[in-house]
Every structure is written in structure tokens, then in C-alpha cells.
Coordinates of C-alpha atoms and ligand atoms in Angstrom, one line a residue:
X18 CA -29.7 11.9 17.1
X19 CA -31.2 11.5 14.0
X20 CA -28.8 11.7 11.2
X21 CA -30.1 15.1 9.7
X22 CA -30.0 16.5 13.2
X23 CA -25.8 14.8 13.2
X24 CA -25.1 16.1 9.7
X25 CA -26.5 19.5 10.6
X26 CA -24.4 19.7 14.2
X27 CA -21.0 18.8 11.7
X28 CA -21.6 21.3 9.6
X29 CA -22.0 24.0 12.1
X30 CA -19.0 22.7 13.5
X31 CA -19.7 20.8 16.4
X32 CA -18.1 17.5 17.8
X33 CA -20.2 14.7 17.9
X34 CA -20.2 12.1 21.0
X35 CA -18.5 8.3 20.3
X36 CA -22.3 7.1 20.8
X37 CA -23.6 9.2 18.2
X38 CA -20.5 8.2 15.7
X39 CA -21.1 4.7 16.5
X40 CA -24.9 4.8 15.7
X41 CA -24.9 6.7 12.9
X42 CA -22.0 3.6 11.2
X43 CA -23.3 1.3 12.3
X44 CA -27.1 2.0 10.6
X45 CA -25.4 2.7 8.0
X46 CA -23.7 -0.8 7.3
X47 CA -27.2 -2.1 8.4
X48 CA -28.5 0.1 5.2
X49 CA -30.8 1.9 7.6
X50 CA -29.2 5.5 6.6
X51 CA -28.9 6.0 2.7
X52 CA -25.9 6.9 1.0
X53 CA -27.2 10.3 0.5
X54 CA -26.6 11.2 4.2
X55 CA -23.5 9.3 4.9
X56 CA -22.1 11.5 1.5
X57 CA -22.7 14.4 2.8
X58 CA -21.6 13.9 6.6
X59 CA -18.6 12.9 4.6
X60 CA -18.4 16.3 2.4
X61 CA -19.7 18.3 6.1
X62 CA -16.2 16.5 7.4
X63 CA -13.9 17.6 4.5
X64 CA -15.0 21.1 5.7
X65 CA -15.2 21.0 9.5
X66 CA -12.6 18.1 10.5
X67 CA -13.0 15.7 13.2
X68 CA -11.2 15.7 16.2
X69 CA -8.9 12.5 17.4
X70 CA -11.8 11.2 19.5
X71 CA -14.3 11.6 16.8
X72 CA -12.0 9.6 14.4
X73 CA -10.8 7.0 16.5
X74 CA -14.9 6.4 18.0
X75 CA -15.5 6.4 13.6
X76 CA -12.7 3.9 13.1
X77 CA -14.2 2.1 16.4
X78 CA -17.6 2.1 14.7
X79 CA -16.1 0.2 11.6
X80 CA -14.3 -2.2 13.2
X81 CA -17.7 -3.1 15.3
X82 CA -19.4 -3.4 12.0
X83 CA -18.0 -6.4 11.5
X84 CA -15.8 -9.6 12.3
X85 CA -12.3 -9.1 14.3
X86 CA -9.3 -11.5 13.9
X87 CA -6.8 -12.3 17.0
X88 CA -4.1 -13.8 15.0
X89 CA -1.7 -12.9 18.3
X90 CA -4.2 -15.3 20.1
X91 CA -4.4 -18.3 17.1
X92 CA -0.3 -18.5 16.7
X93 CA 0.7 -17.1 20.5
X94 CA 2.6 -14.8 19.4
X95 CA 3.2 -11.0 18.9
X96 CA 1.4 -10.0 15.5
X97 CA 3.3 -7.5 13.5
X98 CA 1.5 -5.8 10.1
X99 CA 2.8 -3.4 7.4
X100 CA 0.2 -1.1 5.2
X101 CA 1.2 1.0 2.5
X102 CA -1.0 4.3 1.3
X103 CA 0.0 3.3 -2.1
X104 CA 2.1 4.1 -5.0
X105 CA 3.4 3.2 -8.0
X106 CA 6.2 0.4 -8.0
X107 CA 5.3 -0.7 -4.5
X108 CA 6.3 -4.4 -4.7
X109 CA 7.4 -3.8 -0.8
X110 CA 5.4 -6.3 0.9
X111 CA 5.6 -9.1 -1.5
X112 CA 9.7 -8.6 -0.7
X113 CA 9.6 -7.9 3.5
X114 CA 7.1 -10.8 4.0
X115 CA 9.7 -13.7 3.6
X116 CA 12.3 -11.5 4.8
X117 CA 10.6 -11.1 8.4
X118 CA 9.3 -15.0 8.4
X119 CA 13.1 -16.3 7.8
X120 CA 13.4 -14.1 10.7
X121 CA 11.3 -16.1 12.8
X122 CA 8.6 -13.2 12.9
X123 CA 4.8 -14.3 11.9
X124 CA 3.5 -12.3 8.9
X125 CA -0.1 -12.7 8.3
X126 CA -1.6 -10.2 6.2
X127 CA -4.8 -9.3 4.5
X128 CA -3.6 -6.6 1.1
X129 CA -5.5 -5.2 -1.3
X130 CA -5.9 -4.6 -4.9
X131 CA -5.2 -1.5 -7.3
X132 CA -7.5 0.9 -8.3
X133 CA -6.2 3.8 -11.2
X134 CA -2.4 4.2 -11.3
X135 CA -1.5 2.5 -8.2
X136 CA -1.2 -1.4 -8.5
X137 CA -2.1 -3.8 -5.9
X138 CA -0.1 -6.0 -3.8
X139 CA -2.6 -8.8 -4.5
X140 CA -2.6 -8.4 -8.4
X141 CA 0.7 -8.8 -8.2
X142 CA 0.6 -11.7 -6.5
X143 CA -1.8 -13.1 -9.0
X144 CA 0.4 -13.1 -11.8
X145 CA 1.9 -15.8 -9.9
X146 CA 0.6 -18.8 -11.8
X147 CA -1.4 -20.8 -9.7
X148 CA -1.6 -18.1 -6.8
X149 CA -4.4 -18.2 -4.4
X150 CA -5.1 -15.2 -2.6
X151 CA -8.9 -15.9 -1.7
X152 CA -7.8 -17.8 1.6
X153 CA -10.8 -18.7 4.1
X154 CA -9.4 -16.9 7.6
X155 CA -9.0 -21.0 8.8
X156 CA -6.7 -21.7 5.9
X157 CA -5.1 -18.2 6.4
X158 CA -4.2 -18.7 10.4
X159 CA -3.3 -22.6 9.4
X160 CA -0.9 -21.5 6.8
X161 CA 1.0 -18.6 9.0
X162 CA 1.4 -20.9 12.0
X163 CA 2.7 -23.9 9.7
X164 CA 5.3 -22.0 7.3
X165 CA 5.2 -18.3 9.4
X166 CA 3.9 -16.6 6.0
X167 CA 0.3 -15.8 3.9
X168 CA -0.7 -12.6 2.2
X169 CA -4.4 -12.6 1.1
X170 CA -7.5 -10.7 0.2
X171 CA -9.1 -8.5 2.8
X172 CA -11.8 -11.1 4.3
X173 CA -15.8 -9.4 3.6
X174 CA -16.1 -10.1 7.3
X175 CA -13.4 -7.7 8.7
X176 CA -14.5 -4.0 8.5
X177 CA -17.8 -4.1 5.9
X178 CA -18.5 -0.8 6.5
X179 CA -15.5 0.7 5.2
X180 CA -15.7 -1.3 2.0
X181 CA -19.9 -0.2 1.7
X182 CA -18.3 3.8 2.7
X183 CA -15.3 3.8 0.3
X184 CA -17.1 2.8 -2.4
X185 CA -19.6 6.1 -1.7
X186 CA -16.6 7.7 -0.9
X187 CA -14.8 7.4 -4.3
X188 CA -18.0 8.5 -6.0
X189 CA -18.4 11.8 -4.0
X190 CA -15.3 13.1 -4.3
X191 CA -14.3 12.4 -0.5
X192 CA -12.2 10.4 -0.7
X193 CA -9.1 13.0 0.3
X194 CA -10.6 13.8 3.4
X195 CA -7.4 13.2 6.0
X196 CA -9.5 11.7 8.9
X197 CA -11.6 9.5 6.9
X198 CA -8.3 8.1 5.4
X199 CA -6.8 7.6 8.7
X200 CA -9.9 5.7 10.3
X201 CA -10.3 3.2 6.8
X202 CA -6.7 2.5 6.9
X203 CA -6.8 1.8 10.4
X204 CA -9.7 0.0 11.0
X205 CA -8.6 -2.9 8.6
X206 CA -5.1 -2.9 10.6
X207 CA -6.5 -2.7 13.8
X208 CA -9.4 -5.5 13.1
X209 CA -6.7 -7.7 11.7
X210 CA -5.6 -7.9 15.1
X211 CA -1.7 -6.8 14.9
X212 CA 0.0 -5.0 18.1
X213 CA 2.6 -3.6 16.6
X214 CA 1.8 -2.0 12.7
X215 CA 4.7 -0.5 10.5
X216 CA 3.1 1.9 8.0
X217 CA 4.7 3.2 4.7
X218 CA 2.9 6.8 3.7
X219 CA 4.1 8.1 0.4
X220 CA 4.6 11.3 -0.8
X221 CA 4.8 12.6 -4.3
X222 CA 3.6 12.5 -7.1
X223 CA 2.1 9.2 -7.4
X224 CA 0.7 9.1 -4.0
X225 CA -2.3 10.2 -2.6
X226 CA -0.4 12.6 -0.4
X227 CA 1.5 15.3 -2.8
X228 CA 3.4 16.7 0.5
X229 CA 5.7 15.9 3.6
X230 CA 3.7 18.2 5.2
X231 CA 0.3 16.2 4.6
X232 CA 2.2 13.5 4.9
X233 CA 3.0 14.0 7.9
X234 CA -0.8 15.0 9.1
X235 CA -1.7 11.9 8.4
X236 CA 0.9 9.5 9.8
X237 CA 0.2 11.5 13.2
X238 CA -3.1 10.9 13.2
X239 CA -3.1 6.9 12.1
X240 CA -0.1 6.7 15.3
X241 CA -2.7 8.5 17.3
X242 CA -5.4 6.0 16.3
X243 CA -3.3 2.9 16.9
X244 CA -2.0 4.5 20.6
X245 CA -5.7 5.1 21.3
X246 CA -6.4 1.1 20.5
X247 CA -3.3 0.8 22.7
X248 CA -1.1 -0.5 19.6
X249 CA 2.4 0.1 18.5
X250 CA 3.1 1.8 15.7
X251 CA 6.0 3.7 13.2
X252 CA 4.6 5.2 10.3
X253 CA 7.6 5.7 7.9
X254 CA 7.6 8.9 5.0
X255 CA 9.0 7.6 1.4
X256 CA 9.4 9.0 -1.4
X257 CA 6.3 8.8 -4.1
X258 CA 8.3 11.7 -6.7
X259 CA 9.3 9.0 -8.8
X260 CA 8.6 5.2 -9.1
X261 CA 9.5 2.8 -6.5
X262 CA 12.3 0.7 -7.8
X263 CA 12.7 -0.3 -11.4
X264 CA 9.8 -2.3 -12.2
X265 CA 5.9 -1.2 -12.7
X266 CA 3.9 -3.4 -14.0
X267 CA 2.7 -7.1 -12.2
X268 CA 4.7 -9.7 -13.0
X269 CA 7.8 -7.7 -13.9
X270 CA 7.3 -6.3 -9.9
X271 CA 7.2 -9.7 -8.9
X272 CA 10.7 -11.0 -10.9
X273 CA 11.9 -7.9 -9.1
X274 CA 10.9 -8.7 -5.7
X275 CA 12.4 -11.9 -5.8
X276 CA 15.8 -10.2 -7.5
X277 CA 15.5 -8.0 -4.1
X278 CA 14.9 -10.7 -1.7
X279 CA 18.2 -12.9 -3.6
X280 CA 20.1 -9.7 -2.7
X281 CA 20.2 -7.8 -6.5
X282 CA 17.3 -5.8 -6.4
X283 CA 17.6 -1.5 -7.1
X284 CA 19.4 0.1 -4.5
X285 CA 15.7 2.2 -3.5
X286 CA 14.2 -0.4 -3.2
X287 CA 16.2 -2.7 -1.4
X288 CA 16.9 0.1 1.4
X289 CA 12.9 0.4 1.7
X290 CA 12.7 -3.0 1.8
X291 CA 15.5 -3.5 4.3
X292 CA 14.3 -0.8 6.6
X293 CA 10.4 -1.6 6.9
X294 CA 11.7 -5.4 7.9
X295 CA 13.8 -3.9 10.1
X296 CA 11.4 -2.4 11.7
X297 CA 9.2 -5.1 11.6
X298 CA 11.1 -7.5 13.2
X299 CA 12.7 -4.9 15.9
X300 CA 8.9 -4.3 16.9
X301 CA 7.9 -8.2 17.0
X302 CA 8.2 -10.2 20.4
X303 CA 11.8 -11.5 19.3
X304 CA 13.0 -8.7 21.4
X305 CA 16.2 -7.2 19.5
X306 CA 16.5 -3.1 18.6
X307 CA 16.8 -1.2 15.6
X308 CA 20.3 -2.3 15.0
X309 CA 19.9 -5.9 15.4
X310 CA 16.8 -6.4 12.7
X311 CA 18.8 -4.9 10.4
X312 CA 22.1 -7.7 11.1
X313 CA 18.9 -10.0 10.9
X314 CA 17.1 -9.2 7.2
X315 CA 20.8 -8.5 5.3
X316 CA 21.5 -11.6 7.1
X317 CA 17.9 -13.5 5.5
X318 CA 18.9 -12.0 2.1
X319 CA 23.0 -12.7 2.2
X320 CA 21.8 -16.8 3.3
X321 CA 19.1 -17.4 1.2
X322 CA 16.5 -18.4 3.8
X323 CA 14.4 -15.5 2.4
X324 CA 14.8 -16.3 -0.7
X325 CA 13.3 -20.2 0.5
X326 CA 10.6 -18.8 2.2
X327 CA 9.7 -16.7 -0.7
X328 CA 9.1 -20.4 -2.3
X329 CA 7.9 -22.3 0.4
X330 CA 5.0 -19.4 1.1
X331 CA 4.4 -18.9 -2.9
X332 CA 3.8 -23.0 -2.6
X333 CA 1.8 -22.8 0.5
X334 CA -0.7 -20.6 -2.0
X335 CA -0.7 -23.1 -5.0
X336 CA 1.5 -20.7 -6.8
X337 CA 4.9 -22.0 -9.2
X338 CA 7.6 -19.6 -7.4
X339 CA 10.6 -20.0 -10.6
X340 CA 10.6 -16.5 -12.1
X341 CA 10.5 -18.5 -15.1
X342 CA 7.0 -19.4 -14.9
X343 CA 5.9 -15.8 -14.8
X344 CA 3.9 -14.7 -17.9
X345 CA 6.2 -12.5 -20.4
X346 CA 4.7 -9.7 -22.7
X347 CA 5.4 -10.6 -26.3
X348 CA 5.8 -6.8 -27.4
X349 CA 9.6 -5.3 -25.4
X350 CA 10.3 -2.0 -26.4
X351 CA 13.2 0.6 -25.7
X352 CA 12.7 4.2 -25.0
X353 CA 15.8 5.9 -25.8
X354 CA 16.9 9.2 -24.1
X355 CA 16.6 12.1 -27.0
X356 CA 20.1 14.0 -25.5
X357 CA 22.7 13.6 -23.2
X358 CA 21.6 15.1 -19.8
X359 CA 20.4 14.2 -16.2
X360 CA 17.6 12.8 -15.5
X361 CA 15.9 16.1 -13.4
X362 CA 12.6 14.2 -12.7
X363 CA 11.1 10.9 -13.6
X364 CA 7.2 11.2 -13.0
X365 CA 6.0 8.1 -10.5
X366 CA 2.2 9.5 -11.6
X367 CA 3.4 9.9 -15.4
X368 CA 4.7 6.2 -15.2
X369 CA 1.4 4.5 -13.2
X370 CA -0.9 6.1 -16.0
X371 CA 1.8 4.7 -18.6
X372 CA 1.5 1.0 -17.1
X373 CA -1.9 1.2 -16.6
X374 CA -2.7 2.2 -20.3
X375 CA -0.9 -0.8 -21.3
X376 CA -3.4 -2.6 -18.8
X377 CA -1.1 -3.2 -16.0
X378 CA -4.1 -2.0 -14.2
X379 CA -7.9 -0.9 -14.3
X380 CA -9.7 1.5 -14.4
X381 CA -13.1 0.2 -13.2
X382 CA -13.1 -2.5 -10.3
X383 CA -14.4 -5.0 -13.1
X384 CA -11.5 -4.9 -15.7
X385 CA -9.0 -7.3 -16.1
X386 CA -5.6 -7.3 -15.8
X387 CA -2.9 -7.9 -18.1
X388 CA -0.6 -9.5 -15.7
X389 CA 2.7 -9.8 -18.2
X390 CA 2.9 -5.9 -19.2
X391 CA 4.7 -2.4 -18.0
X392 CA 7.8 -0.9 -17.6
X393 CA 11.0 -0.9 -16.5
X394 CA 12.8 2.2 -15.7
X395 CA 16.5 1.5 -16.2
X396 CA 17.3 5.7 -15.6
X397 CA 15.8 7.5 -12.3
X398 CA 16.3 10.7 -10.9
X399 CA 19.6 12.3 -10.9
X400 CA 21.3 9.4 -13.3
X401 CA 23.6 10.5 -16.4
X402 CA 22.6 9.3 -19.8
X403 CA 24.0 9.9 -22.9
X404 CA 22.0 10.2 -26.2
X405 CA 20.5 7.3 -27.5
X406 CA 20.8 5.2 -23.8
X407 CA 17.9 3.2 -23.2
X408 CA 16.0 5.0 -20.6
X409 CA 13.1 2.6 -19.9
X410 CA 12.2 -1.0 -21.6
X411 CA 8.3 -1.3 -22.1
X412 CA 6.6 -4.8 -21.9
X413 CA 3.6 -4.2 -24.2
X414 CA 0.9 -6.8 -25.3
X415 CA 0.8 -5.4 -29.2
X416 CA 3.3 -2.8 -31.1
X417 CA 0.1 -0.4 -30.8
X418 CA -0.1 -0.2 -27.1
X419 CA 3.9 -0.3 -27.2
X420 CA 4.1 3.2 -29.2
X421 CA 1.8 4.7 -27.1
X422 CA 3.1 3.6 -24.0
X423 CA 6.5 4.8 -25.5
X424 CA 5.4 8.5 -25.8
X425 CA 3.7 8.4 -22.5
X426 CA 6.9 6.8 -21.0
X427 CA 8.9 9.9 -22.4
X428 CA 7.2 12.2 -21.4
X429 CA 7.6 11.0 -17.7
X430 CA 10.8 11.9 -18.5
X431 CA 12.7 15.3 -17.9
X432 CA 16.2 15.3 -18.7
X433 CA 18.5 18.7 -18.4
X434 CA 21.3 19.8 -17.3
X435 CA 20.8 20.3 -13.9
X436 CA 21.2 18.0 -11.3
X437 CA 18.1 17.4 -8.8
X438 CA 17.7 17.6 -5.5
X439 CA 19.3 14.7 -3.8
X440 CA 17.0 12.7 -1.3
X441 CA 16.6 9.2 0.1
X442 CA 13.9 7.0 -0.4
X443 CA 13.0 7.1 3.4
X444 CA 12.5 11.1 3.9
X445 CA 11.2 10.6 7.5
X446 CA 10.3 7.9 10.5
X447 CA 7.7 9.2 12.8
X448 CA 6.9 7.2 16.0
Ligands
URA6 N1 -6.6 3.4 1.5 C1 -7.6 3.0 2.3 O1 -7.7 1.8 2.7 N2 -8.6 3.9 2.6 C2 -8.6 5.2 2.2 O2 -9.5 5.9 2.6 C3 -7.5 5.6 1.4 C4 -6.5 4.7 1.1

């Protein structure tokens, strides 16, 4: 079918065959079908949907545009991966890695970087100084079966054409189009080779999904994708409201990372953390439940053999893994609260806008970071403060940036007298 005559057939409505999916990709990534006709097959799908076959024969088509990886085969073991939809605060990987490998668990995975308020697991990482994350895939295998542990950069070989289609997608405004989400987050997870995938979907605010109810949509249709590719998978709901943990900001998540893996990280945080290793672990081929990978991580945390293969994997990447060696923003900055009162909200989206003003993050994929600035939230949702209390702590490059970032930061801020409603960081496991 030529792909007028497919574009036309999706927006009447009709389903399209896996062959005709699979041609239409895979010219595509070739460059044989312009970025005008992939855009609007993309806008036809916002409209009329895809069914599960069409988006798991899409996600099939992407995969086949490129190299796969069978890290189960390299190490002989059971591959286990986590994936995040993203959010602000989300230092959760760079914690649960070394958690699961002092477990005994392999954790080899490829992350990515931020784009707008949400920061990136491998900028963070990068504020490490010395930190590679630009492994070759032979140094990346070599490096998990040796110390059990590498995060890196999502190889150009896995999955090309979802990198070529998210780019058109981000410039179309189709990029919130549930089952091309779905297929590009499972594609990369599925040509990574894992069997067994944990994924964290946020709701709120700061996440891409404002609702449990989308939320939800979307989990069940990445599980249904990784069943169809015969995969395990629990796709856990947390909460995106407000910002995850205390810290926002690169090398401030980092310091508190490593306070979570040394057992005195924020109690949010730590639970999420604690859970998705859990899970992780409870899912790998060590062959324990639920119950048992949690004894297992508090145990990793309460001994300190997380904590040591925090430093041996952070070493393994050329990185200095002492907190002290972290860059430090010369500018620190209280907000105080104006009044006494609860806090009734704490904006996560308010607070990733905040950080990345202070240039925590980018706003083009060609700015640079500033790896030593953000914020630290000392008050969340449903704490007490009295007047005057410091309610965040900014970490600011110049006393410009500082003041504005203050007022932003404030603003993020809703303190009353009422007292929010009360919910848990994990709102919901779907399996
Ligand atoms: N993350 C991805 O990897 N792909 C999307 O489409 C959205 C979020």
C-alpha cells in the first residue's frame, strides 16, 4: 500500500495489517517516506487510535529498524530493566541500580536524557565528575558481567526509528498520542533485550500523564505490548503532583541518591526506591517473592553493599563517587514560607520549570547544562510550617537567577489551612 493510500485507510478508520505497519517504518527509517506523511499518519492516529495488534506490529517495525541486544544471552542470566515516563525529581534509577546488583541481580541499562522540565537520568549522571555514559555496547555487556552494574546512553543502533519519529513527533504536536507512547517506550525496552521490565508511569502535574485514569491507559497497553513479545512486566502508578523526593536539580539528585542508597534519603523516595527494587529483584531469576526482595534491598541499604556498589559501578564509568567531588552552586538561597499554614500543594511542573530556568535543564537538545544548580524542597504536601520556615533552599549560579528562581519557587507553593488529600507515592501496581 502506498503510504497515501495507508494514511487515507487510518483516517477513515480502518486497521491496518502488521505488513503494512511494518513497510510503511521501515521506509521510513530508510528516508524513503518523508516526514510529511509519517506526521500526519501520526496526527490520522491521535484521531482514530490503533488497536493492540497495530501497535505492537508498529513497535515490532521499530525494533526491526535497527540492532537488538541479548544481554540475557551475553551474562546467562535473566535480564531485568526499569523505565520511567518521566518526572521531575526522578533520581530513581541512579538509587535501585546498586540496590538490585548488591542483590546479585544484573542491571544493565541504556537511559536517557531531559528534555523541558523533566531531567534525565543520564545528565545526572554526568555531573558525576569523570562519568562516562557513552559506553560502546562491548564495554557496556563487559562492565555488567564484571561488577553486575552500567547505566548508559541509548546506543544509535537500538531502535533508529523511534529516535528519527520522536523527533517529527515533538515538532507536530504528536507527541501525546497514547499508542505511539506505548510502542517508543517499548521498543527501546524490548530491543534491550530484558524479560522481565518494571515500569514507573507518573501521574500529575509534572508528568506527561495528568490522570490515573490515563495513567492507567497506558500502563495497560505497554503490559500488553511486552505479553505480546512474551515478556514480563509490572507497570507501577506514582505520584507526579508534586516533586519526587527533595532534590531537583543534577548533582543535588545525585548527593541525594546516594543519601537514599546509605539509608537517609526522604521518606517518598526511599519507599519508591525500595519498592521498584523490590520488584525488580522478585522478577529476576533469583527466584524469591514480593516479600523476600523487599528483606533483600532494606537489607543492601541497612549493610552498605549498596552503598559499595554505588562506588565500585560510578568507578567502573571513570567517575569520582565521594559526594564531595560533586560540583556546588556558588549562589544558596532560602525561600521562606510568607504564613503559618499547610502546605495544600507543591507544584512538581511549577518546580521542573523553576530548576530548569536556573539551567538545571534545556530547552533545546543543544543547550548545556548547569550541572551544580536547583532546588531543594525542605516542605512538601501536607507538612506544617510556621512563618518565616525555610520552605525550599535554591542552588543558583548568580544572585539574578537566585531571585528569580525564588519567586518561581514560591509560587509552586500553596499554603492554607486546609489539609490535602493524603496519598502514597505508589497510587497503584498494575500487572
Ligand atoms: N518517552 C519515550 O521514550 N517516548 C515517548 O513517546 C514518550 C516518552
Amino acid at each position: 500500500m502506498r503510504p497515501a493510500e495507508l494514511i487515507e485507510a487510518k483516517r477513515d478508520g480502518h486497521e491496518h495489517s502488521a505488513a503494512e505497519i511494518t513497510d510503511f517504518v521501515l521506509a521510513y527509517a530508510r528516508d524513503e517516506v518523508p516526514d510529511y506523511q509519517m506526521a500526519v499518519w501520526c496526527m490520522a492516529v491521535y484521531f482514530k487510535g490503533l488497536t493492540g495488534a497495530e501497535t505492537f506490529a508498529l513497535t515490532d517495525a521499530m525494533i526491526r529498524s535497527g540492532d537488538t541486544l541479548n544481554l540475557g544471552a551475553a551474562l546467562g542470566r535473566r535480564v531485568v530493566d526499569k523505565h520511567s515516563t518521566g518526572g521531575v525529581g526522578d533520581k530513581t534509577s541512579i538509587a535501585v541500580g546498586p540496590i538490585v546488583a548488591a542483590c546479585g541481580v544484573p542491571f544493565g541499562k541504556m537511559s536517557g536524557r531531559g528534555l523541558g522540565h523533566t531531567g534525565g537520568t543520564l545528565d545526572k549522571l554526568e555531573s558525576i565528575p569523570g562519568f562516562r555514559v557513552e559506553l560502546t555496547i562491548e564495554e557496556f555487556i563487559a562492565q555488567v558481567k564484571k561488577i553486575g552494574l552500567a547505566i548508559v546512553g541509548q546506543s544509535a543502533d537500538l531502535v533508529p526509528a523511534d529516535k528519527k519519529l520522536y523527533a517529527l513527533r515533538d515538532v507536530t504536536a504528536t507527541v501525546d498520542i497514547m499508542p505511539l507512547i506505548a510502542s517508543s517506550i517499548m521498543s527501546k525496552k524490548l530491543a534491550a533485550g530484558a524479560e522481565a521490565i518494571v515500569l514507573d508511569v507518573k501521574v500529575g502535574d509534572g508528568a506527561f500523564m495528568k490522570t490515573r485514569e490515563e495513567a492507567r491507559i497506558l500502563a495497560e497497553q505497554m503490559i500488553d505490548l511486552g505479553h505480546r513479545a512474551g515478556r514480563e512486566v509490572v507497570c507501577l502508578l506514582t505520584d507526579m503532583d508534586q516533586p519526587l523526593g527533595a532534590a531537583v536539580g543534577n548533582a543535588l539528585e545525585i548527593r541525594e541518591a546516594v543519601a537514599t542508597i546509605r539509608g537517609d534519603g526522604p521518606k517518598d523516595f526511599t519507599e519508591l526506591v525500595l519498592d521498584a527494587s523490590s520488584r525488580l529483584i522478585a522478577l529476576s531469576d533469583l527466584g524469591i517473592d514480593l516479600a523476600e526482595g523487599r528483606c533483600r534491598t532494606e537489607q543492601a541499604i541497612a549493610d552498605g553493599s549498596a552503598f559499595a556498589a554505588y562506588e565500585r559501578w560510578v568507578r567502573a564509568q571513570g567517575g569520582d563517587p565521594s559526594v564531595e567531588a560533586l560540583p556546588v552552586a556558588p549562589v544558596v538561597r532560602q525561600v521562606l514560607a510568607p504564613r503559618a499554614g499547610t502546605v495544600e500543594r507543591l507544584g512538581a511542573l511549577a518546580m521542573g520549570i523553576a530548576a530548569l530556568e536556573l539551567g538545571a535543564g534545556r530547552r533545546t537538545k543543544t543547550d548545556t547544562i548547569d550541572h551544580a544548580v536547583g532546588v531543594v524542597c525542605h516542605a512538601k504536601r501536607g507538612d506544617h510550617v510556621a512563618a518565616g520556615q525555610a520552605l525550599a533552599e535554591i542552588h543558583a549560579a548568580d544572585d539574578r537567577s537566585a531571585a528569580a528562581a525564588a519567586d518561581a519557587v514560591l509560587t509552586a507553593y500553596k499554603i492554607g489551612d486546609n489539609e490535602p488529600r493524603k496519598h502514597d507515592i505508589l497510587l497503584d501496581v498494575i500487572t
